[in-house]
XYZ file of C-alpha atoms in Angstrom:
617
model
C -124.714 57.342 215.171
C -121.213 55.795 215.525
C -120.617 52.234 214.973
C -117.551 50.448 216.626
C -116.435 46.471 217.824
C -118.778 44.508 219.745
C -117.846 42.203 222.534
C -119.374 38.894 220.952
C -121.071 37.990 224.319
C -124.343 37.172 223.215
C -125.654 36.328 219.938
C -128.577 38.807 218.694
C -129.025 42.432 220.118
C -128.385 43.105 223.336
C -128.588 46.473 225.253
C -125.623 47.407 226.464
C -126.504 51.220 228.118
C -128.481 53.839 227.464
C -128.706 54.657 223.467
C -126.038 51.962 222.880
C -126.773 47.990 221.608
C -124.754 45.650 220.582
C -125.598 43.163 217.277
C -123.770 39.735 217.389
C -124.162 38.018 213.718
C -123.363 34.982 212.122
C -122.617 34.671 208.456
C -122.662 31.799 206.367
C -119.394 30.766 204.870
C -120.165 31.449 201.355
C -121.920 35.052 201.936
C -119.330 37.901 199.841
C -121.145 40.913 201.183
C -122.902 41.411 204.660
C -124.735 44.313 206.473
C -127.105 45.070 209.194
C -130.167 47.249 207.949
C -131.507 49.401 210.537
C -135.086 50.877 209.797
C -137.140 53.228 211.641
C -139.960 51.116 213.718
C -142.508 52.696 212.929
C -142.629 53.558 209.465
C -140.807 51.097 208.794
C -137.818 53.381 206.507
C -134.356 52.428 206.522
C -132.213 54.400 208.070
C -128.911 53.144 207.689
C -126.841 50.099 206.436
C -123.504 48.816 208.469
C -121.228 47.141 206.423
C -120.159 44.244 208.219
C -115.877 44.513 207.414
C -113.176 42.963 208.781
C -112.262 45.289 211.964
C -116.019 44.038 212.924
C -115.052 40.064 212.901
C -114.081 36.463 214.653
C -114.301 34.349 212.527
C -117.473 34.059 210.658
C -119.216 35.842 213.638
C -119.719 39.572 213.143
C -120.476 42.173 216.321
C -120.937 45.773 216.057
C -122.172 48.337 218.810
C -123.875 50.694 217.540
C -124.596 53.998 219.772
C -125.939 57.494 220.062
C -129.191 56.240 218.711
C -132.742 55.561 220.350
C -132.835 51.935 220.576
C -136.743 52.457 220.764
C -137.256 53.749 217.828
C -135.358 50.753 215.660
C -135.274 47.290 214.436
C -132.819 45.758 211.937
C -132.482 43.023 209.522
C -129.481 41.325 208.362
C -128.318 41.254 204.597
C -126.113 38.613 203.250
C -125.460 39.797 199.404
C -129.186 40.401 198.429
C -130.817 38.461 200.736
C -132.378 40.378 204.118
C -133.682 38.933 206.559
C -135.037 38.768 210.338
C -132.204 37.863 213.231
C -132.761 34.218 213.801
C -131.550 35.727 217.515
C -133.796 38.318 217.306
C -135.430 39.191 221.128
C -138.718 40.112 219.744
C -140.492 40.529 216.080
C -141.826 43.785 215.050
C -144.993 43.196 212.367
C -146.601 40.440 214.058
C -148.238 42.059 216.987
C -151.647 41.539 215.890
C -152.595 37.353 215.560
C -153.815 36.868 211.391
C -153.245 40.381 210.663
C -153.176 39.290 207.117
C -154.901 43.093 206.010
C -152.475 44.909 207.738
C -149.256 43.582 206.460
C -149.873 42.698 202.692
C -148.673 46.081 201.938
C -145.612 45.343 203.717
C -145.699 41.937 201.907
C -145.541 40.437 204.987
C -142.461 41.498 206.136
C -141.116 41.562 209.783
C -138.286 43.012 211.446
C -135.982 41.681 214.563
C -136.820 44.083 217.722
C -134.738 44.962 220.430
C -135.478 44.288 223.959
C -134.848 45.734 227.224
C -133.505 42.481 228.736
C -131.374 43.731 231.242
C -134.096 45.337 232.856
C -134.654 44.109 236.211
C -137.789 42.129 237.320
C -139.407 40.806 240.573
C -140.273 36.903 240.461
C -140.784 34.204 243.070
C -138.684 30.859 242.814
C -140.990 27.773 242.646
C -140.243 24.157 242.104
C -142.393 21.320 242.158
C -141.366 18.050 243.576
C -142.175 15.174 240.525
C -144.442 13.290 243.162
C -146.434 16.568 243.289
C -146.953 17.469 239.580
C -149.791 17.372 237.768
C -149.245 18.680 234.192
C -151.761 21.210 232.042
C -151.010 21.499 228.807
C -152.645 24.759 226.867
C -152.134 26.701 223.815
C -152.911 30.190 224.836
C -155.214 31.185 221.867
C -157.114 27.798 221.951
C -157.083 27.804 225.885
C -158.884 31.796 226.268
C -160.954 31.756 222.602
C -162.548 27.605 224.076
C -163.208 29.959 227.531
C -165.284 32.174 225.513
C -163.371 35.590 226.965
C -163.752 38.699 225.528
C -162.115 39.614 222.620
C -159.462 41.325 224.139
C -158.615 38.335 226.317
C -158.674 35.890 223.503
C -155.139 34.822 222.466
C -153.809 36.692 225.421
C -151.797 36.188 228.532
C -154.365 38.120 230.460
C -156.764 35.973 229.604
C -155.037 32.710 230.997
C -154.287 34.428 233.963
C -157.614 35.671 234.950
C -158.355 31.462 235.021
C -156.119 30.407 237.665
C -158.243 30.279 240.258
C -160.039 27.508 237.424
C -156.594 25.915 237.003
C -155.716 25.943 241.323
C -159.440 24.819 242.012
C -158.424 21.575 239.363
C -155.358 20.498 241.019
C -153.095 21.520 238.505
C -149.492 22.258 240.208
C -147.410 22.980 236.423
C -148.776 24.268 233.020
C -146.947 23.045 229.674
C -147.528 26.150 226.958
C -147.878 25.411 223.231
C -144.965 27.588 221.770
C -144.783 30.910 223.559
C -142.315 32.176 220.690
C -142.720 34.350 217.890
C -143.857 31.953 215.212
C -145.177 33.262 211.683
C -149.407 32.039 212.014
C -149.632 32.943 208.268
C -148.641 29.843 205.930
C -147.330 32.237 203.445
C -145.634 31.438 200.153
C -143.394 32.913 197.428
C -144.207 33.509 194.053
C -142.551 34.656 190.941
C -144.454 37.552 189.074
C -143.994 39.124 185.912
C -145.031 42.952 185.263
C -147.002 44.062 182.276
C -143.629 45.259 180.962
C -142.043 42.187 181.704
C -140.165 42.564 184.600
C -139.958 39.669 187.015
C -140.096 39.970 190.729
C -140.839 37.888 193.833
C -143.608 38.386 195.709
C -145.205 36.489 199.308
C -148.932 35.653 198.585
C -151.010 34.092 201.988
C -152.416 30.752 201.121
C -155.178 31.412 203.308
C -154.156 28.560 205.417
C -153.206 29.234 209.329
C -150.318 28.111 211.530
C -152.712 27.960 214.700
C -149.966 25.401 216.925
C -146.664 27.326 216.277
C -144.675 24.309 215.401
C -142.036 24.762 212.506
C -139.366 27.486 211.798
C -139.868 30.713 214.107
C -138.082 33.412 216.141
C -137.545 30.922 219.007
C -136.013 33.870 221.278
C -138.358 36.397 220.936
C -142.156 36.164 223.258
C -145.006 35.678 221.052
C -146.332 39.664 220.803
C -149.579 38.820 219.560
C -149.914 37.007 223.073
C -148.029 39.301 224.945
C -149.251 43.071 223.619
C -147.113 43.539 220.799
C -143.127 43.770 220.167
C -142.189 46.959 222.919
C -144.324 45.001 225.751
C -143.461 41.289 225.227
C -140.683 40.679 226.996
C -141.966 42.423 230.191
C -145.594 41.143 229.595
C -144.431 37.294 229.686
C -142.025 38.157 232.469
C -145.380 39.312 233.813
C -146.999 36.187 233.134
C -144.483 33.899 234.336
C -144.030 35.825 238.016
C -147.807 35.766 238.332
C -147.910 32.138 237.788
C -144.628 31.751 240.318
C -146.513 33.607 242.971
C -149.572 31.395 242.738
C -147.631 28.399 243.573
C -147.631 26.889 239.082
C -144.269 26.277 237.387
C -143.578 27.122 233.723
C -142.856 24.532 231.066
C -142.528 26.162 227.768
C -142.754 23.599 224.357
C -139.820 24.008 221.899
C -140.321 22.533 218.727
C -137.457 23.216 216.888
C -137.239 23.019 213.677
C -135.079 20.152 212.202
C -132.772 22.907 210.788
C -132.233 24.592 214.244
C -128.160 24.348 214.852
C -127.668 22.136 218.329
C -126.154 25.342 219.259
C -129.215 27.560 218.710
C -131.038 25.350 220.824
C -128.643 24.940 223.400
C -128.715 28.434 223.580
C -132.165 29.108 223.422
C -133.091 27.064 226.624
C -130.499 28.489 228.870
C -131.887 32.051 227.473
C -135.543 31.725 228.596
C -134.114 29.992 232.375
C -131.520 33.145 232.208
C -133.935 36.080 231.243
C -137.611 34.225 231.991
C -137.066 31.784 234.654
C -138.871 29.015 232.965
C -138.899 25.874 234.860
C -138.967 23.142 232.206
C -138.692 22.485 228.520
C -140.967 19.906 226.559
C -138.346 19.447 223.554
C -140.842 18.173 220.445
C -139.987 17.514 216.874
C -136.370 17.331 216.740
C -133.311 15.891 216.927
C -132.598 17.620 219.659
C -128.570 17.041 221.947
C -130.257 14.816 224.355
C -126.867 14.178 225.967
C -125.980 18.016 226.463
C -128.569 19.124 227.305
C -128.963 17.055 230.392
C -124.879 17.376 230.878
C -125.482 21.030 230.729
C -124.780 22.768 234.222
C -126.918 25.737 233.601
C -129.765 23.611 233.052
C -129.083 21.122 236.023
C -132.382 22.379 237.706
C -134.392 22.605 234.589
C -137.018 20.031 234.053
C -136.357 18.328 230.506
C -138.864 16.305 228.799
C -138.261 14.659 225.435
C -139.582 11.686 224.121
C -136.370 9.176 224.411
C -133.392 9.350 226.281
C -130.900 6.688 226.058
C -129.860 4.369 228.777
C -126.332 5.797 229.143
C -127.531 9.177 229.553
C -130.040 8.002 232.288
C -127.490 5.876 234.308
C -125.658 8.920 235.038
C -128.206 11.264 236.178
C -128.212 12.234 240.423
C -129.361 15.041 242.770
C -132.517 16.123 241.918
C -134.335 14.422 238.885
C -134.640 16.772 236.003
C -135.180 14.124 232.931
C -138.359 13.191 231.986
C -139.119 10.222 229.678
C -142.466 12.226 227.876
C -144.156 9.610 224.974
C -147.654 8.083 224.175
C -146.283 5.143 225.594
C -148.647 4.671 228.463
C -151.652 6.596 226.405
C -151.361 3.386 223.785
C -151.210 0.910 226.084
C -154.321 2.210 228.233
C -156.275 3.049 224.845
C -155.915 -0.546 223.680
C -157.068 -2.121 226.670
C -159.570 -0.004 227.818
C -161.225 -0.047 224.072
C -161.075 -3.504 223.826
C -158.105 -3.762 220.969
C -156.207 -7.054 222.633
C -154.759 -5.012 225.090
C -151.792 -6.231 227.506
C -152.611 -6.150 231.004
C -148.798 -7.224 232.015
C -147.793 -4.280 230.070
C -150.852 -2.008 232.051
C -149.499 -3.145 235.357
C -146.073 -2.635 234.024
C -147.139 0.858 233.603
C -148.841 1.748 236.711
C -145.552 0.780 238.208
C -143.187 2.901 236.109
C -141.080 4.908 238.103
C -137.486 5.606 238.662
C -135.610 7.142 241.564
C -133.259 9.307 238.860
C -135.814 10.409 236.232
C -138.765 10.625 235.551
C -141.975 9.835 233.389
C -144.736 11.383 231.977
C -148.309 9.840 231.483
C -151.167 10.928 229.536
C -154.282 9.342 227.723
C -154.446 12.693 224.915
C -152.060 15.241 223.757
C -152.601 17.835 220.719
C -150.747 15.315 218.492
C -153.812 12.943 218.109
C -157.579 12.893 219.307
C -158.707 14.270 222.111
C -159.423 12.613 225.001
C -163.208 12.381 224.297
C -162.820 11.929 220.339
C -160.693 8.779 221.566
C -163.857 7.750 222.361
C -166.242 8.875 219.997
C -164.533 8.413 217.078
C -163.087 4.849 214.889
C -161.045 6.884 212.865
C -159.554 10.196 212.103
C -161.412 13.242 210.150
C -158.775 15.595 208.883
C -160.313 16.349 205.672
C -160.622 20.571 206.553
C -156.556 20.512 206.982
C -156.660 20.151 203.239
C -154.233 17.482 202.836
C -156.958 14.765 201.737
C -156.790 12.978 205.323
C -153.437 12.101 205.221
C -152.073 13.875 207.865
C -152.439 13.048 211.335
C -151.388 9.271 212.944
C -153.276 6.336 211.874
C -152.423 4.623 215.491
C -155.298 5.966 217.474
C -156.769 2.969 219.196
C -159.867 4.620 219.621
C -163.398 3.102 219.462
C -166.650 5.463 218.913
C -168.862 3.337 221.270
C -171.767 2.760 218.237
C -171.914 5.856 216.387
C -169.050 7.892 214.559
C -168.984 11.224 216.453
C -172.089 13.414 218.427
C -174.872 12.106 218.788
C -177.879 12.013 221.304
C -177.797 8.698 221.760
C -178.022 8.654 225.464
C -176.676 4.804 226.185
C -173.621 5.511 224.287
C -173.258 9.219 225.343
C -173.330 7.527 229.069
C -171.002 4.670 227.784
C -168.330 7.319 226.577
C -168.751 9.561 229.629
C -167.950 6.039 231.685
C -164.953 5.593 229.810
C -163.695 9.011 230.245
C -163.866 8.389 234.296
C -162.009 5.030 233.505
C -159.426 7.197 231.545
C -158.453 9.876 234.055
C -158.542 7.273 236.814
C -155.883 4.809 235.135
C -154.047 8.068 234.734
C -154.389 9.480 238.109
C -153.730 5.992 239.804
C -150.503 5.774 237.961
C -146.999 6.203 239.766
C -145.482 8.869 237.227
C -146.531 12.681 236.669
C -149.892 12.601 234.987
C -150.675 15.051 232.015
C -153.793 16.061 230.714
C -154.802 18.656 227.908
C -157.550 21.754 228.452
C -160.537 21.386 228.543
C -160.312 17.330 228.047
C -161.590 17.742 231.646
C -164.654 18.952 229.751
C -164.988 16.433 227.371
C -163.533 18.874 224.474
C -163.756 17.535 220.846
C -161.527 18.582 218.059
C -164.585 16.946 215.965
C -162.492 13.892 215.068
C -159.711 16.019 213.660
C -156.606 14.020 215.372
C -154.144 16.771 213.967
C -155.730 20.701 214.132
C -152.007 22.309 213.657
C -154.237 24.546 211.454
C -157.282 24.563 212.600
C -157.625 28.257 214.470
C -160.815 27.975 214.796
C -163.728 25.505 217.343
C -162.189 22.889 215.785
C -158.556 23.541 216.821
C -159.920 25.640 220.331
C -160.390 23.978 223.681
C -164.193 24.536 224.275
C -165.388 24.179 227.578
C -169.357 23.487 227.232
C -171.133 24.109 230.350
C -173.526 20.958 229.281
C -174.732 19.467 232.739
C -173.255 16.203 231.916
C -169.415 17.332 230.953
C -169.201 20.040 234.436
C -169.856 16.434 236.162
C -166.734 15.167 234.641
C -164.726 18.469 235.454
C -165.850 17.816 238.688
C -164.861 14.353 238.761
C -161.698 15.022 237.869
C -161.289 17.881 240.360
C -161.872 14.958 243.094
C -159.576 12.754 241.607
C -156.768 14.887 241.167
C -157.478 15.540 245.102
C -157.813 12.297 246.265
C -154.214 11.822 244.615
C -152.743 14.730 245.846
C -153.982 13.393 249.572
C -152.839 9.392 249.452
C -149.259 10.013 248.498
C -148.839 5.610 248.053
C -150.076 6.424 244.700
C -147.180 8.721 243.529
C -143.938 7.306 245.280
C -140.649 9.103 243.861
C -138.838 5.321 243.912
C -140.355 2.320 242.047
C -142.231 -0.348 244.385
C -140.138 -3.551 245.027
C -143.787 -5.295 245.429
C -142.369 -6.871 248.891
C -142.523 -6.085 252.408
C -139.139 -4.916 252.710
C -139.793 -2.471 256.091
C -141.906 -5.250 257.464
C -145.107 -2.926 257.429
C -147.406 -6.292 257.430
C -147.854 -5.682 253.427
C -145.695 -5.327 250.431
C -145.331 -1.827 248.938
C -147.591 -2.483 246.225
C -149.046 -5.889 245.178
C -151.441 -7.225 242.438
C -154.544 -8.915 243.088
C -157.669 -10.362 240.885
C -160.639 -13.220 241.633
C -158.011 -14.510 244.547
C -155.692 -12.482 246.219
C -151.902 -11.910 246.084
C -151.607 -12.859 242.541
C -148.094 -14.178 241.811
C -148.177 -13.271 238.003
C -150.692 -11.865 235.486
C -152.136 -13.789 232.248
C -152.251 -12.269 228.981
C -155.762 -13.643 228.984
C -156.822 -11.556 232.137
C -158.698 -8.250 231.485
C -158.882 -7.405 235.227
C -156.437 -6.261 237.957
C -156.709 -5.091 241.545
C -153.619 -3.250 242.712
C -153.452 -2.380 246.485
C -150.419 0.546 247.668
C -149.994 0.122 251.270
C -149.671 3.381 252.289
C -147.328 2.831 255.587
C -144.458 2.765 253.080
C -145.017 6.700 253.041
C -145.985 7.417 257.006
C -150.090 6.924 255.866
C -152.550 5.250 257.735
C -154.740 4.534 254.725
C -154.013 1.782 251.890
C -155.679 2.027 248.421
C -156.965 -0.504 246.815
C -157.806 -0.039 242.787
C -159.526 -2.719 241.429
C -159.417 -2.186 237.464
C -162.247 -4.509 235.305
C -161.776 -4.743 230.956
C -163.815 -7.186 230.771
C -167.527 -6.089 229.721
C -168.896 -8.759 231.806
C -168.802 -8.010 236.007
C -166.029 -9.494 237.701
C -165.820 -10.496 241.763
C -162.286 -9.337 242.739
C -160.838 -10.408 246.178
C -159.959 -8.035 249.280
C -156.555 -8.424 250.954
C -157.171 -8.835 254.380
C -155.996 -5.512 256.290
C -155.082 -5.304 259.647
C -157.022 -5.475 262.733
C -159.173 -2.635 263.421
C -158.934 -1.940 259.583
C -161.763 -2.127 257.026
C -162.264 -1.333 253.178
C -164.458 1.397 252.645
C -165.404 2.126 248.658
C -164.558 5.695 247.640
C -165.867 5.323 244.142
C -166.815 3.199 241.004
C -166.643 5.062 237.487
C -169.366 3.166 236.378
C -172.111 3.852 239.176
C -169.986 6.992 240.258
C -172.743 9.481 241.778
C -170.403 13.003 242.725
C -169.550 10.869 245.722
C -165.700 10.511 246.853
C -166.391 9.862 250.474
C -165.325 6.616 251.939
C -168.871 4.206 251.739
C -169.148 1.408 254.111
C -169.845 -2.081 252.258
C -170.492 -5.280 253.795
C -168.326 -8.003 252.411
C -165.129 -7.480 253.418
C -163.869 -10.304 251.167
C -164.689 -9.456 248.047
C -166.267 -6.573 245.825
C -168.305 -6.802 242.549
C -166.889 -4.674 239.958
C -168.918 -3.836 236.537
C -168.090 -4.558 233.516
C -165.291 -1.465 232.057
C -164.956 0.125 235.355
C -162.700 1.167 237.891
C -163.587 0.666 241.731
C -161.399 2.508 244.115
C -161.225 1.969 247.740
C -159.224 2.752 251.075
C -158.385 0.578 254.335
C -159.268 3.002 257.297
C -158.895 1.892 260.943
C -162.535 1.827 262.573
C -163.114 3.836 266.016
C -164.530 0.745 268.296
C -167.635 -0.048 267.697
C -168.099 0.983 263.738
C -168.051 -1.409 261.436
């Protein structure tokens, strides 16, 4: 082995040719002694310590390549004085490559190792991109996702088993999947103790609490693929590479969720996202849990094309964006607005309509009525308040601002008026969100009316309460199949997902304004706080369509008569669908009063203008 001067390129290991890598180190500013510790892979023996000197430096930033040596057969840690530890750079973890494997590494006391990964390999991949107007979000956590499918064991918690469902995901609609953290997070809750020996000698030792990390979120190896999900440390950067070029060739982008941890260096992170679009081609970041460099990250040239979503974004930085919209406002935003007035909690319906509307023609938003980070979509409506007890933190955890409402009964129940009631009020859900202008998001298996049980926080919960279960119940395929339809009939009336906000005038001179708001009378000039019920009609000539929609949107529980804008000659309304009578029918339905239509109480009627062949009414 011979050790000389790196090159300081990259931080972590890097392969630099055959037998030869090159280790790139940081070292705190108060560290006397430093080393890298190279141990044999599999048995885990050290082999040899470099000294990190002088001749080796810049700075506080150390770099060594280190050659004539079978980069295969190693991993390192680095030592500062008598501390070792894993490369936060580290391109892949060796000990974690089976999920829980709490058996097989408490005689190692839990330790792992930083890998080293044949990145410069070359790799076959197809470039996608999704217009905005386009997407439709999934958001999955790989384990939950394939153990809720009910695979096979070997499937469960593994790529393979996500993409043996994307003929599932294509036949839903879904254009762009958003993955729980794909990187190498520790799924142990583990914990340090002081011991003493019979003879008195103290000593540390890691003890598992018994308690599992099942989201990922927290400190982890953010540059190294998960190898639990991804068959273990040697495979995981060519098995996600795998992945990601098998979702590129079926037409899905990749959005990857970073939840740094609120130590991470705005370097590291900087860093880290231009890695995975250098080495991974990943198509967007959702940015969660930190205080992340808003500013350059959007400024940043590398990531130019990179979708960015993060839950605020300042004004200034907005005003300057151009070319093609990579920022995405992402926030429960329109999720608590929706919840409040669709459960009956003194909802806004100036801030609903405000909603629909929001669009912008240099970034973007993102809409959703559930994410992981509260109840799921059905628990939003089958539960008054959160039941976190199993996370062992005496219900504290978890938000208090759910605006749910359980419909009569706290949680399951056979109860087939309220079952029917909450199954009604799912349909009213994913409408509002599919109606919307910005890019809708919904979480697996909320298509299938999942529930987390009332647990509005399962971070730990790897287990049915923390999986996405997909029942095959008669009534919750229906709603899978609902939603299938709806995401189509979006897809195919382009009026409801504009890339520009509506002006709400006639500006082209089309015969109708862009978009307009309607209720008992038509062409309403404003909207009460007191009203509970909104028709909204897109005119679907602003985007080269011969069909206008009209959505006709009733809070109130009583029925409400809403007027029909009068369409142009030859034109008539035909009703596509009510979420309250809704049958498995999309089809445009004749129906005889073209002046008005009677909507029921908390429901959602949707219709379309079509021009009549003579003689049809």
């Amino acid at each position: 082995m011979k050790v000389t001067r790196g090159d300081f390129r990259d931080f972590g290991s890097r392969i630099i040719k055959k037998n030869s890598i090159n280790i790139t180190v940081s070292i705190a500013p108060t560290t006397k002694k430093a080393a890298i510790l190279l141990f044999d892979k599999a048995s885990k023996k050290k082999l040899s310590c470099i000294e990190l000197t002088q001749e080796y430096s810049m700075g506080r930033v150390y770099s060594v390549e280190i050659s004539d040596i079978d980069v295969d057969k190693i991993c390192y840690l680095i030592k500062e004085d008598e501390k070792a530890y894993i490369d936060p750079y580290a391109t892949a973890v060796v000990g974690r490559d089976t999920w829980a494997d709490e058996k097989g590494r408490k005689p190692y006391d839990y330790k792992v190792y930083s890998g080293i990964s044949h990145l410069e390999k070359p790799w076959k991949d197809t470039n996608i991109y999704i217009e905005p107007t386009d997407m439709v979000i999934y958001k999955l956590h790989i384990r939950g996702f394939t153990a809720g499918m009910g695979m096979s064991a070997s499937r469960v918690g593994s790529y393979k088993g996500v993409l043996s469902k994307l003929a599932y995901l294509k036949e839903l609609g879904i254009t762009s999947i958003e993955f729980m953290p794909l990187y190498d997070f520790e799924e142990l809750f583990l914990e340090s103790k002081m011991v003493i020996s019979p003879k008195g000698k103290v000593s540390e030792t890691t003890e598992y609490t018994g308690k599992r990390n099942y989201w990922g979120f927290g400190e982890a190896n953010y540059f190294a693929p998960k190898a639990s999900y991804f068959g273990g440390a040697d495979k995981c950067v060519d098995s996600m590479r795998d992945m990601i070029s098998t979702l590129h060739k079926n037409g899905f982008e990749v959005i990857m969720e970073m939840a740094f941890s609120k130590d991470t260096t705005h370097e590291m992170m900087l860093e880290c996202l231009k890695y995975y679009v250098k080495y991974f081609h990943i198509d967007g970041f959702h940015i969660v849990g930190c205080n992340a460099p808003i500013e350059r990250i959007a400024d940043d040239p590398f990531l130019s094309d990179t979708k960015i979503f993060y839950e605020y974004i300042p004004e200034e930085i907005l005003c300057k964006e151009a070319g093609r919209k990579h920022l995405f406002i992402y926030n429960d935003s329109f999720m608590n607005v929706t919840r409040q007035i669709e459960n009956h909690m003194n909802g806004s319906m100036v801030q609903f309509a405000n909603h629909m509307r929001r669009q912008n023609s240099a970034y973007g938003f993102v809409n959703y009525m559930a994410n992981v980070n509260g109840f799921s979509m059905w628990d939003s409506f089958s539960y008054g308040e959160k039941h976190n007890f199993d996370n062992g933190e005496e219900n504290r955890d978890g938000t208090n601002t759910n605006f749910s409402f359980n419909y009569g009964i706290e949680g399951k129940t056979t109860n087939r008026i309220i079952n029917a009631n909450r199954f009604r009020e799912m349909r009213n859900a994913f409408t509002a969100l599919m109606m919307a202008q910005s890019v809708p998001l919904f979480v697996a298996a909320d298509e299938a009316a999942a529930t987390h049980f009332g647990n509005n926080n399962p971070y730990c919960q790897d287990n049915k309460t923390g999986y996405t279960v997909f029942s095959k119940a008669k009534s919750k395929e229906e709603l899978t199949d609902f939603v299938k339809e709806l995401v189509k009939f979006r897809k195919n009336h382009k009026c409801l997902r504009g890339e520009t906000p509506f002006l709400m005038n006639d500006y082209r001179h089309l015969g109708l304004p862009d978009m307009s708001f309607h209720g008992t009378e038509p062409w309403m000039m404003s909207i009460g706080e007191e009203q509970k019920a909104l028709g909204v009609l897109y005119n679907g000539a602003y985007v080269d369509e011969n069909e206008e929609v009209f959505v006709c949107y009733n809070y109130h529980y009583d029925d409400v008569n809403m007027a029909l804008p009068l369409l142009a000659p030859g034109k008539r309304w035909r009703l596509c669908f009510n979420t309250a009578k809704y049958d498995g029918d999309f089809s445009p339905k004749p129906i005889h009063d073209q002046q008005s239509i009677n909507v029921p109480g908390n429901s959602i009627s949707v219709l379309v203008g079509i021009k009549m062949k003579k003689g049809t009414n």
